[in-house]
XYZ file of C-alpha atoms in Angstrom:
593
model
C 32.509 17.591 35.129
C 33.637 17.973 31.653
C 33.179 21.113 30.002
C 31.376 19.865 26.655
C 31.767 23.208 24.943
C 35.589 22.966 24.957
C 35.335 19.849 23.026
C 34.755 21.876 20.307
C 35.968 25.657 20.835
C 39.570 24.021 21.856
C 40.112 22.969 18.500
C 39.023 26.175 16.658
C 40.150 28.992 18.847
C 43.582 30.931 17.617
C 44.385 28.300 15.168
C 45.693 29.090 11.451
C 45.320 25.775 10.011
C 42.880 25.262 7.216
C 39.741 23.565 8.778
C 37.074 24.141 6.521
C 36.643 24.074 2.583
C 33.288 24.679 1.255
C 32.706 23.744 -2.159
C 29.301 25.340 -3.682
C 28.133 24.092 -6.763
C 27.564 27.132 -9.371
C 24.243 26.483 -10.784
C 25.581 27.914 -14.321
C 28.968 26.645 -14.317
C 28.185 23.570 -12.896
C 31.661 24.026 -11.516
C 32.184 23.811 -7.509
C 33.325 27.479 -5.838
C 35.763 27.231 -3.104
C 35.843 29.086 -0.079
C 38.445 28.013 2.835
C 38.579 29.093 6.416
C 41.159 28.683 8.610
C 40.192 27.226 12.205
C 40.052 30.542 13.768
C 38.472 32.322 10.915
C 35.668 29.997 11.140
C 35.360 30.321 14.971
C 35.143 34.027 14.560
C 32.350 33.120 11.910
C 30.273 31.064 14.013
C 30.550 33.866 16.855
C 28.874 36.242 14.351
C 26.270 33.708 13.900
C 26.078 32.950 17.591
C 25.252 36.754 17.929
C 22.488 36.615 15.123
C 20.563 33.798 16.889
C 20.747 35.790 19.940
C 19.109 38.878 18.182
C 16.282 36.199 17.080
C 15.671 35.206 20.475
C 17.701 31.904 20.785
C 18.525 31.246 24.603
C 19.773 28.083 26.239
C 17.457 25.246 25.452
C 15.960 26.923 22.368
C 14.927 24.775 19.473
C 15.463 26.189 16.015
C 14.342 24.468 12.884
C 17.290 24.591 10.056
C 15.202 24.696 7.190
C 17.960 24.975 3.757
C 18.132 23.975 0.157
C 21.401 22.026 0.397
C 24.204 21.543 2.328
C 25.330 25.445 3.269
C 27.808 27.035 5.076
C 24.923 29.234 7.289
C 23.844 25.283 8.483
C 27.292 24.231 9.714
C 27.741 27.538 11.344
C 24.822 27.658 12.886
C 25.144 24.262 14.227
C 28.270 25.126 15.873
C 27.106 28.267 17.196
C 24.567 26.452 18.821
C 26.951 24.537 20.917
C 28.258 27.970 22.262
C 24.244 29.197 23.099
C 22.856 25.798 24.385
C 20.231 25.988 21.791
C 18.982 22.555 19.752
C 19.051 22.688 16.073
C 16.209 20.636 14.617
C 16.663 19.226 11.167
C 14.464 19.382 8.034
C 14.535 17.104 5.008
C 14.629 19.455 2.131
C 14.272 16.862 -0.383
C 11.066 15.220 1.044
C 9.358 17.364 3.598
C 6.350 18.916 2.550
C 5.294 22.433 3.892
C 2.750 20.167 6.357
C 5.420 18.111 7.838
C 7.640 21.003 8.257
C 4.850 22.544 10.433
C 4.533 19.210 12.373
C 8.176 19.439 13.195
C 7.787 22.823 14.563
C 5.099 21.668 16.532
C 6.443 18.717 17.782
C 9.726 20.485 19.392
C 8.552 23.435 20.266
C 10.780 25.257 18.020
C 10.797 29.367 18.430
C 12.945 30.131 15.289
C 13.122 29.034 11.374
C 16.404 29.317 10.024
C 16.182 29.248 6.236
C 17.653 30.475 2.985
C 16.066 32.514 -0.049
C 16.236 29.201 -1.932
C 14.156 27.683 0.591
C 11.716 30.417 0.878
C 10.913 30.204 -2.765
C 10.362 26.370 -2.618
C 8.080 26.325 0.565
C 4.779 28.011 1.499
C 6.359 30.410 3.944
C 2.872 32.262 3.804
C 1.230 29.074 5.017
C 3.882 28.517 7.646
C 3.434 32.211 8.927
C -0.054 31.936 9.468
C 0.119 28.601 11.210
C 2.675 28.717 13.742
C 4.470 31.790 15.988
C 7.749 30.521 15.102
C 10.093 33.458 13.811
C 11.275 32.738 10.157
C 14.702 34.004 9.714
C 16.025 34.278 6.064
C 19.647 33.956 7.053
C 20.800 35.096 3.373
C 19.366 38.438 4.290
C 19.747 38.728 7.961
C 23.301 37.688 8.582
C 24.579 40.177 5.651
C 22.511 43.088 6.759
C 23.095 42.683 10.444
C 26.827 43.170 10.771
C 26.666 41.148 13.937
C 29.773 41.409 16.297
C 31.177 38.090 17.528
C 29.875 37.270 20.678
C 32.600 36.590 23.780
C 33.786 33.720 25.780
C 31.742 35.276 28.531
C 28.200 34.673 26.747
C 28.878 31.174 26.119
C 26.680 28.747 28.361
C 27.806 25.890 30.310
C 26.435 22.293 29.120
C 26.496 18.882 30.239
C 26.793 15.549 28.267
C 23.362 14.560 28.807
C 22.012 17.955 27.306
C 20.688 17.458 23.911
C 22.804 18.338 20.572
C 20.304 17.972 18.021
C 16.869 16.594 17.166
C 16.667 14.659 14.168
C 13.465 13.199 12.814
C 13.076 9.522 11.364
C 11.422 8.696 8.070
C 8.151 7.641 10.194
C 7.028 4.068 10.355
C 3.390 5.056 11.296
C 2.619 8.193 9.157
C 4.299 10.918 11.370
C 8.115 11.045 11.728
C 9.860 10.748 15.391
C 11.940 13.044 16.577
C 15.054 11.780 17.775
C 17.077 13.727 20.557
C 20.700 13.029 20.424
C 22.904 14.216 23.139
C 26.357 15.687 23.523
C 27.554 12.063 25.179
C 26.073 10.325 21.966
C 28.340 12.229 19.562
C 31.437 11.917 22.037
C 30.838 8.475 21.970
C 30.371 8.436 17.942
C 33.450 10.258 17.502
C 35.522 7.890 19.846
C 33.840 4.686 17.355
C 34.779 6.307 14.234
C 38.230 7.344 15.329
C 38.780 3.384 16.696
C 37.113 2.274 13.541
C 38.324 4.321 10.582
C 42.144 6.047 11.914
C 45.162 3.710 11.870
C 48.161 4.852 14.216
C 51.333 5.922 12.805
C 53.795 6.405 15.489
C 51.087 6.169 18.039
C 49.376 8.993 16.795
C 45.995 8.634 14.801
C 46.282 9.420 11.257
C 45.056 12.985 10.081
C 41.457 12.686 8.945
C 40.538 14.628 5.801
C 36.394 14.405 5.396
C 34.506 14.793 2.046
C 31.071 15.468 3.117
C 28.275 15.359 0.404
C 25.124 13.381 1.712
C 22.612 15.981 3.014
C 23.364 17.591 6.304
C 19.694 16.965 7.326
C 20.486 13.089 7.602
C 22.219 11.710 10.681
C 25.128 10.635 8.310
C 26.629 13.948 7.560
C 25.644 15.227 10.812
C 27.501 12.764 12.721
C 30.503 13.431 10.240
C 30.663 16.909 10.460
C 30.117 16.933 14.474
C 33.120 14.486 14.125
C 35.433 16.851 12.075
C 34.426 19.550 14.712
C 36.026 17.632 17.446
C 39.145 16.791 15.809
C 42.017 19.042 16.234
C 43.860 17.990 12.734
C 40.732 17.550 10.551
C 39.949 18.986 7.636
C 36.457 19.099 6.428
C 35.670 19.505 2.718
C 31.837 20.390 2.668
C 29.996 19.975 -0.966
C 26.799 21.773 -1.347
C 25.090 18.889 -3.390
C 26.659 16.069 -5.281
C 27.593 16.699 -9.121
C 29.688 15.017 -11.523
C 32.406 17.302 -10.509
C 32.593 16.107 -7.220
C 34.770 13.306 -8.604
C 37.082 15.644 -10.072
C 37.556 17.310 -6.416
C 38.000 14.096 -4.090
C 40.515 12.831 -6.891
C 42.739 16.298 -6.326
C 41.924 15.550 -2.538
C 43.483 12.025 -2.861
C 46.259 12.902 -5.098
C 47.708 15.140 -2.662
C 46.940 13.748 0.586
C 49.862 13.393 2.822
C 50.850 9.701 4.123
C 49.979 10.570 7.493
C 46.485 11.229 6.486
C 43.282 9.263 5.835
C 40.654 10.638 3.069
C 37.383 9.599 4.345
C 34.307 9.882 2.000
C 31.038 8.872 3.462
C 28.807 7.964 0.515
C 25.941 5.835 -0.210
C 26.054 2.930 -3.192
C 23.879 5.005 -5.347
C 26.772 7.429 -5.914
C 28.746 4.163 -7.540
C 25.973 3.865 -9.738
C 26.290 7.501 -10.640
C 30.033 7.040 -11.169
C 29.820 3.973 -13.410
C 27.003 5.582 -15.663
C 29.748 8.771 -15.770
C 32.441 6.208 -16.815
C 30.439 4.166 -19.364
C 29.173 7.421 -20.815
C 32.235 8.908 -21.118
C 31.622 12.094 -18.900
C 33.689 11.259 -15.872
C 35.670 14.700 -15.612
C 38.851 12.764 -14.877
C 40.819 10.004 -16.414
C 39.087 6.653 -14.730
C 42.368 5.218 -14.549
C 43.886 7.890 -12.273
C 40.777 8.354 -10.438
C 40.808 4.554 -9.549
C 44.183 4.987 -8.325
C 43.409 7.614 -5.996
C 40.491 6.310 -4.892
C 42.242 3.003 -3.868
C 43.773 5.177 -1.167
C 40.589 6.712 0.552
C 38.423 4.982 2.698
C 34.949 4.606 0.707
C 32.586 4.318 3.813
C 29.370 3.344 2.488
C 25.860 2.733 4.695
C 22.251 3.776 4.805
C 21.259 0.831 2.652
C 22.718 -3.081 2.324
C 26.052 -3.307 0.436
C 25.669 -6.316 -2.296
C 27.385 -8.101 -4.434
C 26.941 -6.144 -7.401
C 28.015 -2.929 -5.491
C 31.183 -4.496 -4.174
C 32.143 -5.691 -7.775
C 31.174 -2.189 -9.053
C 33.370 -0.315 -6.546
C 36.779 -3.052 -6.818
C 36.290 -2.449 -10.785
C 36.243 1.555 -10.516
C 38.055 2.154 -7.502
C 40.457 -0.713 -7.049
C 39.416 -1.379 -3.389
C 36.533 -2.595 -1.387
C 34.002 -0.479 0.369
C 34.389 0.033 4.204
C 30.789 -0.786 5.444
C 29.232 1.185 8.492
C 25.799 0.306 10.022
C 23.724 1.920 12.221
C 20.383 4.391 12.321
C 19.358 7.879 13.387
C 18.596 6.534 17.091
C 22.141 4.958 17.290
C 23.998 8.263 16.275
C 24.964 6.552 12.907
C 27.353 4.052 14.398
C 26.865 0.530 15.661
C 28.997 -1.646 13.474
C 31.747 -1.727 10.848
C 33.492 -4.040 8.554
C 37.421 -4.269 9.367
C 39.803 -1.500 8.649
C 40.761 -0.743 5.543
C 44.202 -1.876 6.235
C 42.659 -5.429 6.707
C 43.974 -6.993 3.761
C 41.270 -7.061 0.795
C 41.114 -10.923 0.505
C 40.358 -11.323 4.124
C 37.594 -8.480 3.897
C 36.426 -9.641 0.629
C 35.974 -13.846 1.996
C 33.735 -11.811 5.249
C 31.504 -10.355 2.366
C 31.148 -13.605 0.396
C 30.395 -15.625 3.317
C 27.213 -13.643 3.874
C 26.106 -13.955 0.311
C 26.633 -17.968 0.335
C 24.856 -18.655 3.474
C 22.007 -21.326 3.700
C 20.385 -22.575 6.850
C 17.988 -25.611 6.626
C 18.128 -25.928 3.040
C 17.151 -22.366 2.684
C 19.342 -19.684 0.868
C 19.780 -16.658 3.248
C 21.877 -14.134 1.131
C 23.185 -11.954 3.997
C 24.863 -8.685 3.386
C 27.618 -7.896 5.678
C 27.494 -4.969 7.926
C 30.564 -5.881 10.198
C 31.446 -6.092 14.000
C 30.373 -4.061 17.076
C 32.925 -1.479 18.191
C 34.789 -3.190 21.354
C 34.143 -1.153 24.465
C 31.696 1.393 22.639
C 28.924 -0.443 21.391
C 27.435 -3.746 21.771
C 25.145 -5.955 19.863
C 23.020 -9.338 19.788
C 20.497 -11.031 17.664
C 17.408 -12.316 19.584
C 14.821 -14.348 18.826
C 11.966 -12.149 19.935
C 12.013 -8.514 22.013
C 8.439 -8.519 22.292
C 7.607 -9.361 26.237
C 5.766 -12.481 26.646
C 6.328 -13.744 23.703
C 8.158 -17.164 22.978
C 12.161 -16.383 22.554
C 11.664 -12.992 24.405
C 15.202 -11.660 24.341
C 16.685 -15.153 24.101
C 20.007 -14.970 21.838
C 20.105 -16.462 18.507
C 22.720 -19.320 17.576
C 25.313 -18.701 14.832
C 23.682 -18.427 11.596
C 20.218 -18.236 12.716
C 18.215 -15.191 11.731
C 16.723 -12.978 14.384
C 16.028 -9.488 15.620
C 19.483 -7.031 16.046
C 19.388 -5.026 19.066
C 21.955 -2.860 20.349
C 23.152 -0.928 23.361
C 26.019 1.622 24.006
C 26.656 5.362 24.810
C 25.792 6.069 21.175
C 22.102 5.411 21.627
C 19.563 8.176 22.020
C 18.193 10.113 24.794
C 14.859 9.259 23.520
C 12.107 10.758 20.850
C 11.171 14.434 21.664
C 7.893 14.617 23.514
C 6.985 11.056 23.194
C 7.773 9.140 26.478
C 5.630 6.236 25.228
C 7.281 5.488 22.080
C 10.867 5.808 23.721
C 9.856 3.443 26.712
C 8.618 1.047 23.873
C 11.974 1.260 22.039
C 13.970 -0.271 24.658
C 13.865 -3.661 26.532
C 16.295 -4.651 29.488
C 18.639 -1.970 28.490
C 18.632 -2.882 25.012
C 17.485 -0.817 22.064
C 15.398 -3.167 19.957
C 13.435 -0.781 17.502
C 15.959 -1.173 14.590
C 13.656 -3.671 12.803
C 16.716 -5.439 11.055
C 16.489 -9.069 10.772
C 20.319 -10.574 10.845
C 22.486 -13.382 11.343
C 26.109 -13.600 12.704
C 28.857 -15.641 12.619
C 31.659 -15.735 15.147
C 34.941 -13.582 14.455
C 38.243 -12.719 15.661
C 40.795 -14.549 17.729
C 38.820 -17.344 19.646
C 35.028 -16.166 18.068
C 35.285 -13.669 20.711
C 33.500 -10.989 18.389
C 30.739 -11.353 15.953
C 30.810 -10.648 11.973
C 27.142 -9.666 11.429
C 25.140 -9.917 8.245
C 21.913 -7.964 7.256
C 18.849 -10.340 5.830
C 15.708 -8.129 5.820
C 13.917 -5.349 7.394
C 10.586 -5.676 9.137
C 9.424 -2.220 9.429
C 7.356 -0.362 6.233
C 10.111 1.692 4.789
C 11.834 2.220 1.300
C 15.479 2.752 0.768
C 15.699 5.113 -1.755
C 19.204 7.144 -2.404
C 20.261 5.928 0.638
C 17.712 7.463 2.545
C 14.538 5.813 4.305
C 11.136 6.759 3.232
C 7.993 5.335 5.010
C 5.219 3.841 2.926
C 2.556 6.056 5.040
C 4.731 9.193 3.902
C 4.651 7.974 0.433
C 1.182 6.790 0.142
C -0.188 9.949 1.325
C 1.968 11.858 -0.968
C 0.784 10.139 -4.137
C -3.011 10.077 -3.150
C -2.521 13.625 -2.929
C -1.088 14.117 -6.079
C -3.429 11.915 -8.114
C -6.328 13.762 -6.444
C -4.818 17.239 -7.745
C -3.443 16.223 -11.163
C -6.613 14.129 -12.238
C -9.089 16.358 -10.686
C -10.497 13.375 -8.506
C -12.514 13.712 -5.493
C -11.014 12.916 -2.169
C -12.019 9.432 -1.323
C -12.195 8.401 -5.004
C -8.585 7.150 -5.070
C -6.136 5.204 -2.914
C -2.802 4.511 -2.817
C -0.415 1.770 -1.285
C 2.947 1.258 -2.182
C 5.784 -1.352 -1.208
C 9.598 -1.197 -1.896
C 11.187 -4.161 -3.843
C 14.666 -4.473 -4.859
C 13.788 -5.167 -8.679
C 16.288 -2.565 -10.437
C 19.005 -2.372 -7.988
C 20.230 -4.644 -5.209
C 20.608 -1.494 -2.613
C 17.723 0.571 -4.257
C 14.092 -0.094 -3.354
C 11.773 0.435 -6.389
C 8.592 1.995 -5.373
C 5.930 -0.420 -6.449
C 2.365 1.499 -6.342
C -1.009 -0.097 -6.133
C -3.843 2.538 -6.933
C -7.394 1.736 -6.127
C -10.024 4.032 -8.091
C -13.581 4.392 -6.745
C -14.775 4.979 -10.595
C -12.362 2.760 -12.132
C -14.285 2.736 -15.666
C -14.242 6.842 -15.776
C -10.856 7.445 -14.464
C -8.500 4.512 -15.125
C -7.701 4.833 -18.754
C -6.365 8.547 -18.446
C -4.391 7.923 -15.249
C -2.896 4.559 -16.854
C -1.654 6.788 -19.927
C 0.380 9.440 -17.907
C 0.747 8.381 -14.188
C 4.486 7.466 -14.389
C 5.774 10.434 -16.344
C 3.294 12.913 -14.557
C 4.407 11.613 -11.002
C 8.105 11.234 -11.768
C 8.140 15.091 -13.000
C 6.029 16.446 -9.804
C 6.492 14.169 -6.620
C 9.559 14.498 -4.408
C 12.300 12.050 -4.665
C 11.474 9.370 -2.131
C 7.691 9.058 -3.723
C 8.970 8.845 -7.394
C 7.144 5.525 -8.664
C 8.788 2.935 -10.533
C 6.118 0.480 -11.318
C 2.383 0.613 -10.852
C -0.933 -1.492 -11.236
C -4.384 -1.062 -10.260
C -6.327 -3.312 -7.761
C -7.679 -3.464 -4.421
C -5.789 -2.906 -1.229
C -5.878 -5.797 0.830
C -6.434 -4.324 4.464
C -7.283 -5.745 8.132
C -10.417 -5.659 9.652
C -9.252 -2.401 11.283
C -8.662 -0.792 8.283
C -4.943 -1.342 7.988
C -2.721 -1.932 5.048
C -1.924 -5.655 4.885
C 1.737 -4.928 3.578
C 2.991 -8.564 3.600
C -0.081 -9.675 1.173
C 0.760 -6.516 -1.112
C 4.583 -7.611 -1.332
C 3.204 -11.157 -2.406
C 1.007 -9.542 -5.022
C 3.872 -7.646 -6.242
C 6.297 -10.339 -6.161
C 3.964 -12.232 -8.341
C 3.333 -9.575 -10.548
C 7.073 -9.208 -11.286
C 7.825 -12.803 -11.533
C 4.760 -12.833 -14.308
C 6.462 -10.294 -16.340
C 9.711 -12.399 -16.254
C 11.679 -9.522 -13.869
C 13.962 -10.767 -11.571
C 14.473 -9.268 -8.343
C 18.133 -8.483 -7.850
C 17.874 -9.291 -3.998
C 17.355 -12.796 -4.553
C 20.012 -13.262 -7.107
C 22.768 -15.775 -6.534
C 25.853 -13.446 -6.017
C 29.167 -14.175 -8.026
C 31.989 -11.855 -7.551
C 35.437 -12.589 -8.035
């Protein structure tokens, strides 16, 4: 039986090569401060963190909530130490989770410890958390430095199997409460194999050396997968950024400029980052010459996912970076990766043709502008597109023909163990061995020699989620937050205001605008003051995912049982947008040279 722990420790113990560069943004100077660790020094640090965790009562099987204010060295070291002790990290979305949602995650997972930092202690209501849970709160900023912990010894490492849970990452939630996704060591082993085959070309029979530049939040599946892959790779370098800033581009330019021929600079990003880059260039605020950055980025893998990559984004990246994006597709439940566009080594003309084929697709006289999300990874992941995945319904698990829209379903060792403490939801997510819970409507065309593989194109999403900043936010979560905001900000009694949101691609092809419908019980008395200040006040107060873009007043359509009729609401907003003469970017006919 494979020693799971060795997959990580063998790449760290006793090696003097640089593994980690932690780039922490200084809030005053707005510059990144670099701290570097060799593999050996990082491993020693990890063993000290393991000693601190043991002092907090962590044992094999313990669940610990990781509540940090940004990407921190603490978080990475604790996640690695959890491998040595057999404990399970539980992620918290520091940009969107409320105190109530954190308490829900603690309760759902049975977490016994909350690891946090000073900034999070200031942000969240820890006095309420202390009163509501028995979990120990450990401020790592204080405890680790004060404890002077000695590294644990190899004899203290636990034995683990591939089926053991590596981490619990929560989804955004489509019906109010999010689901805790249990991802195993086998899932992450498959993930590493997938990305190695997907992104790393061979030179002389040896894979190129990956240089990771991780800036997306570690509480998401994206950076979790990337950092885990880096830990499993003996030659990798991990550049971990505490958070995004304009100076990020200066740093990655230096990395790309200094790369060796046998290395591959990997930049996992979301489409929104290139909107930021475009604005920096047009505003003359880019901290490096645009032409120099373009030349250096053209040699990097610009890895995009988490939101559709449409024609405007492709055109922007071509213009600013001199190359095409490499698109990946997957979800939390699939350990991030299911499909990807052809390797960067494939000619840009061939890759662009594959993108265009989806943008120009029509069927039965209807335009079906699809966004290219790539091909499954042979021997590692499988995908089919079916007419229906609900047992007893017409077309159940019947595959669609080429070009026909249907529901995307997947299988592979990358797919989760299940949802924590929710066997019913886990069972519902699978049909005949296929994971059917993605909720994505797609179509495909034959690809590869003899059409043996599939080029898959994303068309739409069934579930009630908004994509903002590359992150999914459930409508229910945003509804609850904006309702609470209105009640507090405008002193409205509970029950006198109701909110329903939908996400429409009005201002961007990859970002959903948050379209808010507000229903007031006493409209005459309250409407005028809400109408005058709602957008400005809400944008200044609510979380990133809930910031409203547009709003209107009106009754919220519901079913007999009281559920919001989202499709009716979408139609109403589409009519409102059309009436105001604003074009939805998702419906534009793509024109990319």
